mmCIF file of C-alpha atoms in Angstrom:
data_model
loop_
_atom_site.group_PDB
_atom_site.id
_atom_site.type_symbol
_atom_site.label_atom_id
_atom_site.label_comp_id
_atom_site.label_asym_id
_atom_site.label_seq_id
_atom_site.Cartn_x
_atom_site.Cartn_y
_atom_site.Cartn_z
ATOM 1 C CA UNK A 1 3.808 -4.556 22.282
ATOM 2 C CA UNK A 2 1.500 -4.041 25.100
ATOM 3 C CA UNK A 3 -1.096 -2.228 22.506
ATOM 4 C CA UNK A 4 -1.036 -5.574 20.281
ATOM 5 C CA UNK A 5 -1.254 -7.580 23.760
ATOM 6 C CA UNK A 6 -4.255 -5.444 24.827
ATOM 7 C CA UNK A 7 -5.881 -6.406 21.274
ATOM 8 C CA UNK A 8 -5.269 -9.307 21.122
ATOM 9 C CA UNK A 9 -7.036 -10.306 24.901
ATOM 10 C CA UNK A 10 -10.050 -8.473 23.293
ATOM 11 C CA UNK A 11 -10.088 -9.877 19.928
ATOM 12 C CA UNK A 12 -10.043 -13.444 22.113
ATOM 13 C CA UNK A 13 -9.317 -16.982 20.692
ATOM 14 C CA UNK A 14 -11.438 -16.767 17.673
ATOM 15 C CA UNK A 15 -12.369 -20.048 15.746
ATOM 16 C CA UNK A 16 -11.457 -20.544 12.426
ATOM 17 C CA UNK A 17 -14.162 -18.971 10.657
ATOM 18 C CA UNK A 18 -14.457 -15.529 12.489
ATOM 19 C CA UNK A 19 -10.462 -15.291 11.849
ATOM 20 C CA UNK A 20 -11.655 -15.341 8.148
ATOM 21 C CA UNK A 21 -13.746 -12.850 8.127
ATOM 22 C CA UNK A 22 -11.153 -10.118 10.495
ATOM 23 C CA UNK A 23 -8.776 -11.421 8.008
ATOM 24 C CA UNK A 24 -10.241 -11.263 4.880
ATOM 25 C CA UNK A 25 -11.970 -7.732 6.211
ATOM 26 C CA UNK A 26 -8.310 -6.867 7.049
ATOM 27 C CA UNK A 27 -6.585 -7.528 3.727
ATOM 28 C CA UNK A 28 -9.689 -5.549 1.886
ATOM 29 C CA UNK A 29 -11.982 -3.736 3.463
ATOM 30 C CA UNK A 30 -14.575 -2.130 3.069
ATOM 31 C CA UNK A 31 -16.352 -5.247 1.319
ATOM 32 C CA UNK A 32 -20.017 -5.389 0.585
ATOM 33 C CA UNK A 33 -21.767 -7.939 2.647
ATOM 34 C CA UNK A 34 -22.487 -9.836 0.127
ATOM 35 C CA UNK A 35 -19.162 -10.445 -0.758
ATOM 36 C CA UNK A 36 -18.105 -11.156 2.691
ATOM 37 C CA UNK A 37 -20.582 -13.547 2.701
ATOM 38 C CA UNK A 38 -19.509 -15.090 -0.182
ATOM 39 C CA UNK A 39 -16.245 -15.725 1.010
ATOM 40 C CA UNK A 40 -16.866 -16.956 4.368
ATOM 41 C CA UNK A 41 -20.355 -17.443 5.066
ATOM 42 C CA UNK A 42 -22.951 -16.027 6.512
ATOM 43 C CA UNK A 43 -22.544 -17.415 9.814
ATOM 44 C CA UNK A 44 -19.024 -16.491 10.280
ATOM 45 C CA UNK A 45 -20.042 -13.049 9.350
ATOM 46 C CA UNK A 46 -23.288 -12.706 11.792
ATOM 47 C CA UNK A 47 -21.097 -14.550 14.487
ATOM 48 C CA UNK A 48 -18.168 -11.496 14.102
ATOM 49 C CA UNK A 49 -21.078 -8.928 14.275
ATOM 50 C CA UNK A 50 -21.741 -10.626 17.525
ATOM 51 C CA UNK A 51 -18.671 -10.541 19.145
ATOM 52 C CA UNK A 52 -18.285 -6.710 17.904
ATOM 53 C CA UNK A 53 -15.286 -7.371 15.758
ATOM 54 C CA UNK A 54 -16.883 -5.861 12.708
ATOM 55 C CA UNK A 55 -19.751 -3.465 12.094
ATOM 56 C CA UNK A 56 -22.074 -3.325 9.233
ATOM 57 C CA UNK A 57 -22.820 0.310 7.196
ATOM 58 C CA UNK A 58 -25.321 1.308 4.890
ATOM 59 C CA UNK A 59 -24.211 2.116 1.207
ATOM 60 C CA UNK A 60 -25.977 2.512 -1.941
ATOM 61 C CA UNK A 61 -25.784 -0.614 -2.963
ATOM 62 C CA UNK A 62 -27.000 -2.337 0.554
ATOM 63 C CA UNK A 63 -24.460 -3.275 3.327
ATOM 64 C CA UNK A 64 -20.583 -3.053 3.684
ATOM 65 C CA UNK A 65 -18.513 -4.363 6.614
ATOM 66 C CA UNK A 66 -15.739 -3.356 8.384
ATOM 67 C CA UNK A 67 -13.477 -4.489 11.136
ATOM 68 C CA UNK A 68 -14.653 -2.869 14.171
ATOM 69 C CA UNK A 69 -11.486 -0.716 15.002
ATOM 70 C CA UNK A 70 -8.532 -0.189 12.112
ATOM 71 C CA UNK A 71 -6.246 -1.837 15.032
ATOM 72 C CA UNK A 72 -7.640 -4.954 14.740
ATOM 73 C CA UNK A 73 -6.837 -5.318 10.947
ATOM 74 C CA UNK A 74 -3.268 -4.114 11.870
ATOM 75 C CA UNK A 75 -2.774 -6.389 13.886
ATOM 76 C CA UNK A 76 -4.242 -9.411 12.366
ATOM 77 C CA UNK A 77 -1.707 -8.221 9.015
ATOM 78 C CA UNK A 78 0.772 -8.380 11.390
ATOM 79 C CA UNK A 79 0.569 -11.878 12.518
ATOM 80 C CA UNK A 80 -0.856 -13.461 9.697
ATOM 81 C CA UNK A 81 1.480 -15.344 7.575
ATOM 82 C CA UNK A 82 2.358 -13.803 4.197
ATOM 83 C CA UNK A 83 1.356 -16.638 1.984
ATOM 84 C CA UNK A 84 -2.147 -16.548 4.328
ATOM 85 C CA UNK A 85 -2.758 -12.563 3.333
ATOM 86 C CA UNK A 86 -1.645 -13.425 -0.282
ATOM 87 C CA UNK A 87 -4.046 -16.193 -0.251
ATOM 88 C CA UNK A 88 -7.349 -13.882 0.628
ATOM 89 C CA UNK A 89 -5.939 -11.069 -1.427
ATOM 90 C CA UNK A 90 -6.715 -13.284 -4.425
ATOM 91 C CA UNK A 91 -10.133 -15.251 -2.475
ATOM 92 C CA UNK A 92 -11.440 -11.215 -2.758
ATOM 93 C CA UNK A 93 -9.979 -10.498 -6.192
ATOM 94 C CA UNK A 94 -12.542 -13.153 -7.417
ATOM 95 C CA UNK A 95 -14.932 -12.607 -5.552
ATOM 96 C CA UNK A 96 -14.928 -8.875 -6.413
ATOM 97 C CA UNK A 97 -14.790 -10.091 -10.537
ATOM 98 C CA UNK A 98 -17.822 -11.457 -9.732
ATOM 99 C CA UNK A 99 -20.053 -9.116 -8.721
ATOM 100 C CA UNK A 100 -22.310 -7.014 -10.378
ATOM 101 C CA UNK A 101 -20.544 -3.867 -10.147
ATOM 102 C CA UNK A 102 -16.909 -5.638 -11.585
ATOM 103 C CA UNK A 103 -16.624 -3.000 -14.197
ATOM 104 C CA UNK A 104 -17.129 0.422 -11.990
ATOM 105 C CA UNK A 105 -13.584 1.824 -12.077
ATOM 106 C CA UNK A 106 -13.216 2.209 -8.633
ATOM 107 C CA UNK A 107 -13.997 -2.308 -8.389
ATOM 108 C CA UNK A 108 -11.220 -2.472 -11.454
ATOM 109 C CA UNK A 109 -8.846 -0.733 -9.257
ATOM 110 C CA UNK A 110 -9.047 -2.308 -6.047
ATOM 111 C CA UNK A 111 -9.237 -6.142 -7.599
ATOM 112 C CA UNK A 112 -6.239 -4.842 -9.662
ATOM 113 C CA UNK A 113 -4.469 -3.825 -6.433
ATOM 114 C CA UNK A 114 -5.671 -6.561 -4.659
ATOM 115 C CA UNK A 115 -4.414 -8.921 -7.348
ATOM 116 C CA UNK A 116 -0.986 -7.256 -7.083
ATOM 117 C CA UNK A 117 0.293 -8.842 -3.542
ATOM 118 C CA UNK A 118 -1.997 -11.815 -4.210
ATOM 119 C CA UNK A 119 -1.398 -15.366 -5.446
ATOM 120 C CA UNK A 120 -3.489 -14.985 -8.476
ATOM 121 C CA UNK A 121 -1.167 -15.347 -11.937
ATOM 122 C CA UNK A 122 -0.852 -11.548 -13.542
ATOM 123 C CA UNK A 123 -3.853 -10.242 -15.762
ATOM 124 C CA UNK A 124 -2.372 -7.565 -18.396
ATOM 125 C CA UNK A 125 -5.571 -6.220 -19.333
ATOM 126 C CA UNK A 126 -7.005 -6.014 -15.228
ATOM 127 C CA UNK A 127 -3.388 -4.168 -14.606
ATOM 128 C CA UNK A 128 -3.870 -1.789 -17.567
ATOM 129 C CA UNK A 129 -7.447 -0.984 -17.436
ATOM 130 C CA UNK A 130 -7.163 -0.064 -13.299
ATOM 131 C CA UNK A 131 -3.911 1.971 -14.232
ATOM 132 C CA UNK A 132 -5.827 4.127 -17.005
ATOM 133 C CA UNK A 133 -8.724 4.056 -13.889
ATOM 134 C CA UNK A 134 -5.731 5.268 -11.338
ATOM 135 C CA UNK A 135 -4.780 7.979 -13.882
ATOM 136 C CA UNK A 136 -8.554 8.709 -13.924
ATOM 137 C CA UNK A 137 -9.122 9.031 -9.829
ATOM 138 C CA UNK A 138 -5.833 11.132 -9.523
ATOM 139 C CA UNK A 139 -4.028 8.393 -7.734
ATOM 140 C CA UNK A 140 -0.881 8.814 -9.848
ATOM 141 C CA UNK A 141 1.828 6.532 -7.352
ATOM 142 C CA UNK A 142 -0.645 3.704 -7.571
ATOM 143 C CA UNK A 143 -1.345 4.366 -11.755
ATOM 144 C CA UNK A 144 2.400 4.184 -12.364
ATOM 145 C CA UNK A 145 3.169 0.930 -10.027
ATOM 146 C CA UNK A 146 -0.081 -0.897 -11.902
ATOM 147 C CA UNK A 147 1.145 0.378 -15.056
ATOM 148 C CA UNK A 148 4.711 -1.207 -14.059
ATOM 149 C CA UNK A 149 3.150 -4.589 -12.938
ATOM 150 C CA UNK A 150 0.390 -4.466 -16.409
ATOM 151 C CA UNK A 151 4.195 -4.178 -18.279
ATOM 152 C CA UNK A 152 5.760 -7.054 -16.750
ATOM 153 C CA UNK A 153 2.448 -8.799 -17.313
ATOM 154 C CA UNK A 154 3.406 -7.863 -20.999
ATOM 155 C CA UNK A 155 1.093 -5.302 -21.947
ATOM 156 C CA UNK A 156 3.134 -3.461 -24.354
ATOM 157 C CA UNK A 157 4.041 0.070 -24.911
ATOM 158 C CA UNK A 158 0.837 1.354 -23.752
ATOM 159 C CA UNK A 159 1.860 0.463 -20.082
ATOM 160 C CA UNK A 160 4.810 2.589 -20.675
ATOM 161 C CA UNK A 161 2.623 5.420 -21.484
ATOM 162 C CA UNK A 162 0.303 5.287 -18.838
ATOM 163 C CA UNK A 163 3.955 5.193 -16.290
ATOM 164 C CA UNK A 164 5.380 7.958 -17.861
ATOM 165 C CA UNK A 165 2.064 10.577 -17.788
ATOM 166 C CA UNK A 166 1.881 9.543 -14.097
ATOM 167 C CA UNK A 167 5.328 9.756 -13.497
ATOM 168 C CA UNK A 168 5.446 13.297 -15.406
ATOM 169 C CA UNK A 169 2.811 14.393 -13.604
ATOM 170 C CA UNK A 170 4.317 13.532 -10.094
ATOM 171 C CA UNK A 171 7.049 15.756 -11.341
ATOM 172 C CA UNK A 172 9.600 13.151 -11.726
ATOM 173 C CA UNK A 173 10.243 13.863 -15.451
ATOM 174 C CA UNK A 174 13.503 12.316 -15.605
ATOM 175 C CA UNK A 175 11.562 9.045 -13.975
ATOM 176 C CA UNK A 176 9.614 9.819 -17.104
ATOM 177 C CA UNK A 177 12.166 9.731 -19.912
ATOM 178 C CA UNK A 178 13.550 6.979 -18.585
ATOM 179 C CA UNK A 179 10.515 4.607 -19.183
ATOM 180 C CA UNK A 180 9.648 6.394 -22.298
ATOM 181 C CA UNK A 181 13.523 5.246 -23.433
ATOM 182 C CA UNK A 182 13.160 1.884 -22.957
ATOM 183 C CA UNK A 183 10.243 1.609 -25.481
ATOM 184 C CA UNK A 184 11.294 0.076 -28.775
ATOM 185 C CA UNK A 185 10.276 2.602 -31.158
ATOM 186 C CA UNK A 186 10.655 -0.009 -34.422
ATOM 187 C CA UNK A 187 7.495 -1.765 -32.798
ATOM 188 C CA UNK A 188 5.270 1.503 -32.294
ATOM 189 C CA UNK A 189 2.370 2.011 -35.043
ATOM 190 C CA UNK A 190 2.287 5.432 -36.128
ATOM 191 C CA UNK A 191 -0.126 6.177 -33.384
ATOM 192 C CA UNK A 192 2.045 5.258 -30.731
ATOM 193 C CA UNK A 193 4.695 7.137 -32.011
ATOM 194 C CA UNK A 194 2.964 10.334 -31.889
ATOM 195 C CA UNK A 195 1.713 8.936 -27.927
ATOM 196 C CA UNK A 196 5.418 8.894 -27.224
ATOM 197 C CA UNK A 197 6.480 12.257 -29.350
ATOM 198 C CA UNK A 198 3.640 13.857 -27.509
ATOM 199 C CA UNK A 199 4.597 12.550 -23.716
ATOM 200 C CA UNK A 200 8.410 13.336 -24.139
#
């Protein structure tokens, strides 16, 4: 408690507009400049650089903010309301399918994550193409729970295949069979089939 006090004397009575960019920073960082910008304006941004609440890096592709210590995003998290966080989960999301680099698998991924605590409506194709992208960056607990949300989304049996590889490969095989049992074979193509011969 005395940690978050000590924060939040330093952090200071921001207006509106900084608290934007700590909290959008907080829900998704790192975030190209650009995109920050996008989001909350240029101002805001230069006017958090000023009050060293956020630094600026150099990347490849030009400029990327972050909050200036990883406490500071904590804490805002932790005293921002849900539907608030939600709310800039999904303000990044878009922004992100915007840019120019929306289709690098590592963008796919993080709007898909993004998208999952956000209050944009489910996308079955964003879910499955960031859990084959998961699958692809080794990051087999996030692959299975995007493959779970691209299923309830209603992406088919392909979601289930993606779940079970991860899950097999996390060594919970039993996890596995499990979502490989629920599949209704009668629906598979002949293809599929031999997908879910192969993974069980």
């Amino acid at each position: 408690a005395d940690l978050v006090e000590l924060i939040e004397s330093r952090i200071g009575d921001l207006p509106a507009p900084v608290a934007d960019v700590i909290d959008v920073l907080a829900v998704g960082e790192p975030i190209h400049l650009a995109t920050l910008t996008g989001i909350v304006g240029s101002a805001a941004v230069e006017d958090a650089e000023t009050r060293g609440l956020i630094v600026l890096e150099p990347v490849a592709a030009g400029m990327q903010a972050r909050v200036a210590h990883p406490l500071y995003g904590e804490v805002r998290r932790k005293r921002a309301a849900a539907s608030r966080l939600r709310r800039l989960r999904g303000l990044v999301a878009a922004e992100l399918a915007d840019s120019a680099d929306r289709d690098d698998v590592r963008v796919v991924v993080r709007r898909a994550t993004l998208s999952l605590d956000s209050d944009l409506p489910p996308d079955a194709d964003l879910l499955m193409r960031a859990a084959h992208g998961a699958v692809g960056l080794a990051n087999l607990p996030l692959a299975d729970r995007l493959a779970e949300a691209a299923a309830r989304a209603g992406a088919g049996p392909e979601a289930s295949f993606v779940r079970a590889h991860a899950l097999s490969w996390l060594h919970r095989g039993e996890d596995a069979d499990t979502v490989l049992a629920d599949i209704d074979i009668a629906a598979l193509t002949d293809r599929q089939r031999a997908r879910l011969a192969f993974l069980r």
